[in-house]
Coordinates of C-alpha atoms (C1' of nucleotides) in Angstrom, one line a residue:
Chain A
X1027 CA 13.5 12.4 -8.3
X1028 CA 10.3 12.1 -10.7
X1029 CA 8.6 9.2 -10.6
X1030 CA 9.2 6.0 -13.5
X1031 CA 5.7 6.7 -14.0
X1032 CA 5.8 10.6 -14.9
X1033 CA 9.1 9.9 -17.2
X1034 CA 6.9 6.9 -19.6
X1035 CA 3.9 9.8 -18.9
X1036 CA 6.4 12.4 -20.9
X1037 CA 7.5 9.9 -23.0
X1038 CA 4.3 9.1 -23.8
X1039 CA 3.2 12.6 -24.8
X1040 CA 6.2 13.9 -26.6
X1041 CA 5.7 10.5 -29.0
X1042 CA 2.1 11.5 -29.7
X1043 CA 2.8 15.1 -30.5
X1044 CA 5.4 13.7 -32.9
X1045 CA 2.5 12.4 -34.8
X1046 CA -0.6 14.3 -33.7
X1047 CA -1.2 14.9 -37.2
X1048 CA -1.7 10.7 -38.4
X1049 CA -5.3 10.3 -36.0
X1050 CA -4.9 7.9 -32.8
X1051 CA -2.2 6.0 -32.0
X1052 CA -2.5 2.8 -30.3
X1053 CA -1.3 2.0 -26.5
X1054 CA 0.5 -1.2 -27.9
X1055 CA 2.8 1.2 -30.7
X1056 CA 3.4 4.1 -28.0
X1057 CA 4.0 1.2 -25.6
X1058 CA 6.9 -1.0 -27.7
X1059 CA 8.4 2.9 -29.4
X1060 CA 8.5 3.9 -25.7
X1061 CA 9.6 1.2 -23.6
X1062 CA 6.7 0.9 -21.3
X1063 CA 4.9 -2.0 -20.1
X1064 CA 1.8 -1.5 -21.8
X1065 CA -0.6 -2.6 -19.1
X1066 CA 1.2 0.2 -17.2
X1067 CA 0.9 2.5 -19.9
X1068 CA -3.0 2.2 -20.2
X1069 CA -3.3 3.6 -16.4
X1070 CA -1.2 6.8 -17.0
X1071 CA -3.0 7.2 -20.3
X1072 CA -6.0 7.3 -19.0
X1073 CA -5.0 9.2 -16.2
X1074 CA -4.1 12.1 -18.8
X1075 CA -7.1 11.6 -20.5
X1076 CA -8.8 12.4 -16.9
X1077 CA -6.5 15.2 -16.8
X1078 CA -8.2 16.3 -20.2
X1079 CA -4.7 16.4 -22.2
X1080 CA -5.4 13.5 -24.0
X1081 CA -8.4 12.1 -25.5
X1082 CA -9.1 8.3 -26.6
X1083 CA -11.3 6.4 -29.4
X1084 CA -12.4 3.2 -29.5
X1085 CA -13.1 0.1 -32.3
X1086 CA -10.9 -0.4 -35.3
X1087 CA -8.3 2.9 -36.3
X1088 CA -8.9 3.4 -32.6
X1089 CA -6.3 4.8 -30.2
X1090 CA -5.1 8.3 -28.0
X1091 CA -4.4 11.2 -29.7
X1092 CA -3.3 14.7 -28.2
X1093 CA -6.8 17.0 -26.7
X1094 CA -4.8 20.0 -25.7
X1095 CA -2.3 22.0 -28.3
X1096 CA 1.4 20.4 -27.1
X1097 CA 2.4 24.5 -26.8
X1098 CA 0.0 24.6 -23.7
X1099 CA 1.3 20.9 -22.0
X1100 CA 3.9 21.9 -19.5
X1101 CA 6.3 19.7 -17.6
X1102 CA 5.1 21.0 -14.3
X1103 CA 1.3 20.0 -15.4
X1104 CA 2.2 16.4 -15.9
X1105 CA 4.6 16.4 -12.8
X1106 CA 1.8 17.5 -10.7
X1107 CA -0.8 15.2 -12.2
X1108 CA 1.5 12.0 -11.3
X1109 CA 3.9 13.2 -8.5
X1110 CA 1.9 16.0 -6.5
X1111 CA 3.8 18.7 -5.3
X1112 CA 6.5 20.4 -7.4
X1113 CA 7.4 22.3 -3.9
X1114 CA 10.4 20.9 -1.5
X1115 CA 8.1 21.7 1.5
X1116 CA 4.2 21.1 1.9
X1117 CA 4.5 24.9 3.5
X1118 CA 5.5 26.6 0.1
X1119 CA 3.1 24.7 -2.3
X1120 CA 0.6 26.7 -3.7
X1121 CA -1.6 23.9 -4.6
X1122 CA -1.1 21.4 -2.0
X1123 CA -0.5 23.6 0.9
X1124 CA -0.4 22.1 4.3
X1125 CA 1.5 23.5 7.0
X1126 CA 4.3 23.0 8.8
X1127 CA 3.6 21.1 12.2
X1128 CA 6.9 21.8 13.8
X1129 CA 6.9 25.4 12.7
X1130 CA 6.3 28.0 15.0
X1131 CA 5.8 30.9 12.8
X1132 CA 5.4 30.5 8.9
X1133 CA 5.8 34.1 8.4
X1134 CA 9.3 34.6 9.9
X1135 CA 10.8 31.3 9.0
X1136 CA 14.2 31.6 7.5
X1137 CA 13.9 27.8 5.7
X1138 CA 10.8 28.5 4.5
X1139 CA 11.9 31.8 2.4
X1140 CA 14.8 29.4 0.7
X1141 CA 12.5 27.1 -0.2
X1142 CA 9.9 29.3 -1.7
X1143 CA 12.8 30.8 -3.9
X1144 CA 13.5 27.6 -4.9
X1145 CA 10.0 26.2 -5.9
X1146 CA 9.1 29.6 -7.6
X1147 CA 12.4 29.1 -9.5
X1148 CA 11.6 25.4 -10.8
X1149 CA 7.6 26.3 -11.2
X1150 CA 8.6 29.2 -13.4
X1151 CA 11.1 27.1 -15.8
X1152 CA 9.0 24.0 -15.4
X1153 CA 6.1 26.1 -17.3
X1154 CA 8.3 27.2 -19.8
X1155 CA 8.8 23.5 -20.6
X1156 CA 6.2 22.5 -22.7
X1157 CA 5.6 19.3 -25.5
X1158 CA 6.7 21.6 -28.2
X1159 CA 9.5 23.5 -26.6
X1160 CA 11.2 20.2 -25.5
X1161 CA 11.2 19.1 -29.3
X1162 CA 12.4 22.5 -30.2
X1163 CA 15.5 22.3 -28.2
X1164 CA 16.5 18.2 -28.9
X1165 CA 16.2 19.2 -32.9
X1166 CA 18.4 22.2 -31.2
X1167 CA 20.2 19.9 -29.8
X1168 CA 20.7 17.6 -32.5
X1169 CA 21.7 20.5 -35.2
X1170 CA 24.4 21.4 -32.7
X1171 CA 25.7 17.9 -32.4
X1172 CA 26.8 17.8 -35.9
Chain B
X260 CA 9.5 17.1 -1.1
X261 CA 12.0 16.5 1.3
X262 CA 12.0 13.5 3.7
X263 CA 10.7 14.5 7.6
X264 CA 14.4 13.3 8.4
X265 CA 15.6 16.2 6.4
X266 CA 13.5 18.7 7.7
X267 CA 14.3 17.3 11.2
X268 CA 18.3 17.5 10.5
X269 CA 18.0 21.5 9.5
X270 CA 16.1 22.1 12.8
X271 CA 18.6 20.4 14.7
X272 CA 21.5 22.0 13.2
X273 CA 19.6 25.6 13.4
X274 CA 19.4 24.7 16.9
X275 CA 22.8 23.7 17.3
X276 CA 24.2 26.9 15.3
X277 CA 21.8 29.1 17.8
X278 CA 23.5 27.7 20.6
X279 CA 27.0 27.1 19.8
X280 CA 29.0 28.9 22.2
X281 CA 27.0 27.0 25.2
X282 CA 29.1 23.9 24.7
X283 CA 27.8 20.3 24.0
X284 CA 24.0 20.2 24.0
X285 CA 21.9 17.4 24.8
X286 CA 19.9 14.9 22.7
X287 CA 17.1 15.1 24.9
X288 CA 17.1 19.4 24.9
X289 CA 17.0 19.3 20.7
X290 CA 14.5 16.2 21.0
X291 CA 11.9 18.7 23.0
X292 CA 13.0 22.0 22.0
X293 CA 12.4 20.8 17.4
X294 CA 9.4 18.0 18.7
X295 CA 11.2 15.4 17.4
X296 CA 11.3 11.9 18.3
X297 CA 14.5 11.4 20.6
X298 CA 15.3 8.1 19.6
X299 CA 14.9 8.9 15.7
X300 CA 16.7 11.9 16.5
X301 CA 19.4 10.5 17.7
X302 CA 20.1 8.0 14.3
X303 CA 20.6 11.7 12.4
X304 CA 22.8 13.0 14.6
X305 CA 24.6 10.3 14.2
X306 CA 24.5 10.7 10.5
X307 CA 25.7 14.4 10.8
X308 CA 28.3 13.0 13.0
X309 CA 30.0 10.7 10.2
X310 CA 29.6 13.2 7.4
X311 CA 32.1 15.5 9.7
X312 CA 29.3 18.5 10.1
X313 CA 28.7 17.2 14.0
X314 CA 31.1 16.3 16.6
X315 CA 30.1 14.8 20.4
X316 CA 30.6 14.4 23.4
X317 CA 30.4 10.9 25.8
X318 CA 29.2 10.8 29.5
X319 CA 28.0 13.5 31.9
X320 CA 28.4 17.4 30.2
X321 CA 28.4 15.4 26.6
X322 CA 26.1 15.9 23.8
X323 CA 26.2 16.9 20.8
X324 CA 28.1 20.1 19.0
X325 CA 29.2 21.5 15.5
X326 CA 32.0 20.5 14.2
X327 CA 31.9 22.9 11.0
X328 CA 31.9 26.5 10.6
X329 CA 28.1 27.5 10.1
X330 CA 29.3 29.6 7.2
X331 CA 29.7 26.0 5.7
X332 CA 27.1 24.3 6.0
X333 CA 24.1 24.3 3.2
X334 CA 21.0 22.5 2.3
X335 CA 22.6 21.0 -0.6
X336 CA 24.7 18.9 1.6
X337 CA 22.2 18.2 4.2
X338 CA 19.2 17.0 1.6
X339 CA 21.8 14.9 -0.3
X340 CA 23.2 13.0 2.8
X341 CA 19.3 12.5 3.9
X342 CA 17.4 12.1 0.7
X343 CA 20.1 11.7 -1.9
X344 CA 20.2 13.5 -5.6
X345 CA 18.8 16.9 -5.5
X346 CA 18.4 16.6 -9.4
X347 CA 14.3 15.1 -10.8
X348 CA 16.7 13.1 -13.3
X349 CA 19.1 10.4 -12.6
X350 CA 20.9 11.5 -15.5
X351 CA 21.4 15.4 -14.9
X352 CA 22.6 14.3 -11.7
X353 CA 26.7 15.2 -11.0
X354 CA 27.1 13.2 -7.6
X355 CA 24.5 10.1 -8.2
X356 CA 24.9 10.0 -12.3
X357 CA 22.8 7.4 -13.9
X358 CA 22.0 6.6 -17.3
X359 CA 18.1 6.4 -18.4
X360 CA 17.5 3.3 -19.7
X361 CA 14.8 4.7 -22.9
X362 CA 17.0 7.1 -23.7
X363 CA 18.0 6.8 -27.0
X364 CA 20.6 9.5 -27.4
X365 CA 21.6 11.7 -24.4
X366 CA 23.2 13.8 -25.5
X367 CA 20.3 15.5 -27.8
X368 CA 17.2 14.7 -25.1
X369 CA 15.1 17.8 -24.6
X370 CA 13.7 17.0 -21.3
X371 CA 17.2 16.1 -20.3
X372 CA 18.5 19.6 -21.1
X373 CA 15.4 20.7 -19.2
X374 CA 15.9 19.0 -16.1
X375 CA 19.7 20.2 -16.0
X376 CA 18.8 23.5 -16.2
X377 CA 16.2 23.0 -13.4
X378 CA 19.3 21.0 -11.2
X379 CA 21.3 23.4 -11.9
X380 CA 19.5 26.4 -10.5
X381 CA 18.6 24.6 -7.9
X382 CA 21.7 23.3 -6.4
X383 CA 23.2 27.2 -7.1
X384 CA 20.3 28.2 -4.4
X385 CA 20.6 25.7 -1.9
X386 CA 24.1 26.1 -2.0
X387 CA 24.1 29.6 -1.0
X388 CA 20.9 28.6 1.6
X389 CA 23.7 28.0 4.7
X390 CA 22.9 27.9 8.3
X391 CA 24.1 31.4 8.9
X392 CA 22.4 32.7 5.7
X393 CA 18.7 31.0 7.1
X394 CA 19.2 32.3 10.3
X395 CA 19.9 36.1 9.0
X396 CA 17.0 35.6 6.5
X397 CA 14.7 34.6 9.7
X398 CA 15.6 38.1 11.5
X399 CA 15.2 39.7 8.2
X400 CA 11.4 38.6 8.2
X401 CA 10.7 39.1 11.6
X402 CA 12.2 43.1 11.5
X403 CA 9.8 42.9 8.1
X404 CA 7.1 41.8 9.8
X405 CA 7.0 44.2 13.0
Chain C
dA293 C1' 32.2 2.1 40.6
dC294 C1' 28.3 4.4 39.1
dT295 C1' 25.8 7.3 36.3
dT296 C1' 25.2 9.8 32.3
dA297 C1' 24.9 10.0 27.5
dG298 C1' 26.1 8.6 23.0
dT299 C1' 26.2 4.2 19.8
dC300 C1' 24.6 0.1 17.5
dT301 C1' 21.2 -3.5 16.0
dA302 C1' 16.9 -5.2 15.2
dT303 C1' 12.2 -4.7 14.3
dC304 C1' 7.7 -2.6 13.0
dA305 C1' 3.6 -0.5 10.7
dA306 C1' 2.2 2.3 7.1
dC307 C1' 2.6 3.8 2.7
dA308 C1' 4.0 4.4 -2.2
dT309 C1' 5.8 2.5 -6.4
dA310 C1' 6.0 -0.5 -10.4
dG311 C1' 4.0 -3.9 -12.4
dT312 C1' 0.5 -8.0 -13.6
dA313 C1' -3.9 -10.3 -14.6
dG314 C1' -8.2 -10.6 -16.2
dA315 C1' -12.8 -9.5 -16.9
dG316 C1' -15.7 -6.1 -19.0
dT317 C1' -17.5 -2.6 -22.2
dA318 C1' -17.8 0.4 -26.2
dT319 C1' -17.1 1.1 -31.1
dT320 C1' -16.1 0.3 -35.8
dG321 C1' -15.7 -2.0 -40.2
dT322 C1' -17.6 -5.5 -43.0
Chain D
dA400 C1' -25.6 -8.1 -36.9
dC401 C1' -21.4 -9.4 -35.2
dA402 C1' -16.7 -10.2 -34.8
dA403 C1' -12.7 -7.9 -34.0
dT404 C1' -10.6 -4.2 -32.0
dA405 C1' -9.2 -1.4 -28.4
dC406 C1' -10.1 1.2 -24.4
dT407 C1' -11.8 0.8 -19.2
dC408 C1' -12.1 -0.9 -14.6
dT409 C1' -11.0 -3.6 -10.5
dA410 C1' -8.1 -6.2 -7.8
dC411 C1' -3.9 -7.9 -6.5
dT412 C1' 1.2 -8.5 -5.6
dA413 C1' 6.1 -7.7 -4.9
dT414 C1' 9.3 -4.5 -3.5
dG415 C1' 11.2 -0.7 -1.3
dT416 C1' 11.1 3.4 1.6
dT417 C1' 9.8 6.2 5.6
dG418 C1' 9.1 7.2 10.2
dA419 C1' 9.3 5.4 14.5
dT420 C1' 10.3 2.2 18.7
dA421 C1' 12.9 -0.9 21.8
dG422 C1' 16.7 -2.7 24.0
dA423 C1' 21.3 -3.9 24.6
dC424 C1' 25.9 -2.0 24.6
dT425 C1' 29.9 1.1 25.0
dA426 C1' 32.6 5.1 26.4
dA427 C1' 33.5 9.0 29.5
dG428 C1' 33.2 12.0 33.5
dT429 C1' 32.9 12.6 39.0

DNA sequence: ACTTAGTCTATCAACATAGTAGAGTATTGT
DNA sequence: ACAATACTCTACTATGTTGATAGACTAAGT
């Protein structure tokens, strides 16, 4: 399961690339549109302002406003920023590898190779899932609905 | 990532399905053959035992033995009796549904079409990843490797 | 009966998560 | 210049989960 924290994190982004064309928005309006404790809120956006996917501005008309274009934010990105590892076992991350202690050989083991199908799998469609792609498909979604 | 629990309850099994024509194996044997805490051991065997995967056997010649066909037992089953929903959503998931609380509309939420989508492949894998299949796919890789 | 071996209950330290509080600092508009 | 605005940083707390240990108890085989 992904973390509270990641969820208000996507929440968050998808709400300013809704309006990344009307300058920054502040914490406090992302915070009561979103549902997220807005002292919370602060931490993970600055977090993805770290990350370099969001930049801030201070004083009066202040607020956070998108850095990077929402085509090139991906689900797994943010996952990773907030939750680590995307893989089901340290042994088959590529970016936090560590290695199995109880394993005896990496190379031949049969658990290993399932879940290295399975983390390429959910890398592969997690990179597919970027800001604007998830809009595309709820207005997909939506049109569908009717 | 999967819980150490997890991971030890595959070895175990593995071990088990390896050995399953020598009768009822001892705690203390799986304990030293995986490295795995005996005593901890022993509360997932236990586990295994009331989800109807393991059977055992009391007092001198007892221990432990599988109940099910090896044909039929697959990760799926054994992460969600250990670590619960395999799905990163609450709401995407079939056997733990929950709703999400910001969601405004489910029905039309984009990362909650992605998320299925990322469940459902995943489940489909692990569901095929049985004991017998990860024991085939370890002599697969070590013929590979030679 | 005695031993072996599984079962049950309680407890523990370590760590992560979700959230709160408050002081501090930078920037902008007037 | 300066007050208001709004982001930044540090520390703390409650709660829950994970991994592990200890000990008493119960059932079965010889």
């Amino acid at each position: 399961m992904i973390s509270r924290k990641t969820k208000y994190a996507i929440n968050a982004l998808i709400h300013l690339t809704k309006r990344k064309d009307e300058g920054p928005i502040l914490i406090s309006e992302i915070a009561e549109a979103e549902s997220i404790p807005q002292k919370f809120l602060e931490s993970i956006l600055l977090d993805l302002k770290k990350a370099a996917i969001l930049a801030s501005k201070k004083g009066k008309g202040g607020g956070y406003y998108l850095l990077k274009d929402p085509k090139e934010v991906n689900l797994a990105d943010v996952m990773r920023l907030f939750d680590g590892p995307i893989a089901l076992l340290p042994c088959v991350s590529y970016l936090y590898y560590e290695r199995c202690d109880e394993c005896k050989d990496e190379e031949t083991c049969g658990q290993r190779d399932v879940f290295l199908e399975v983390r390429n799998k959910t890398v592969e469609m997690l990179k597919k899932a970027t800001l604007t792609e998830i809009i595309k498909r709820e207005h997909k979604l939506s049109k569908e609905k009717k």
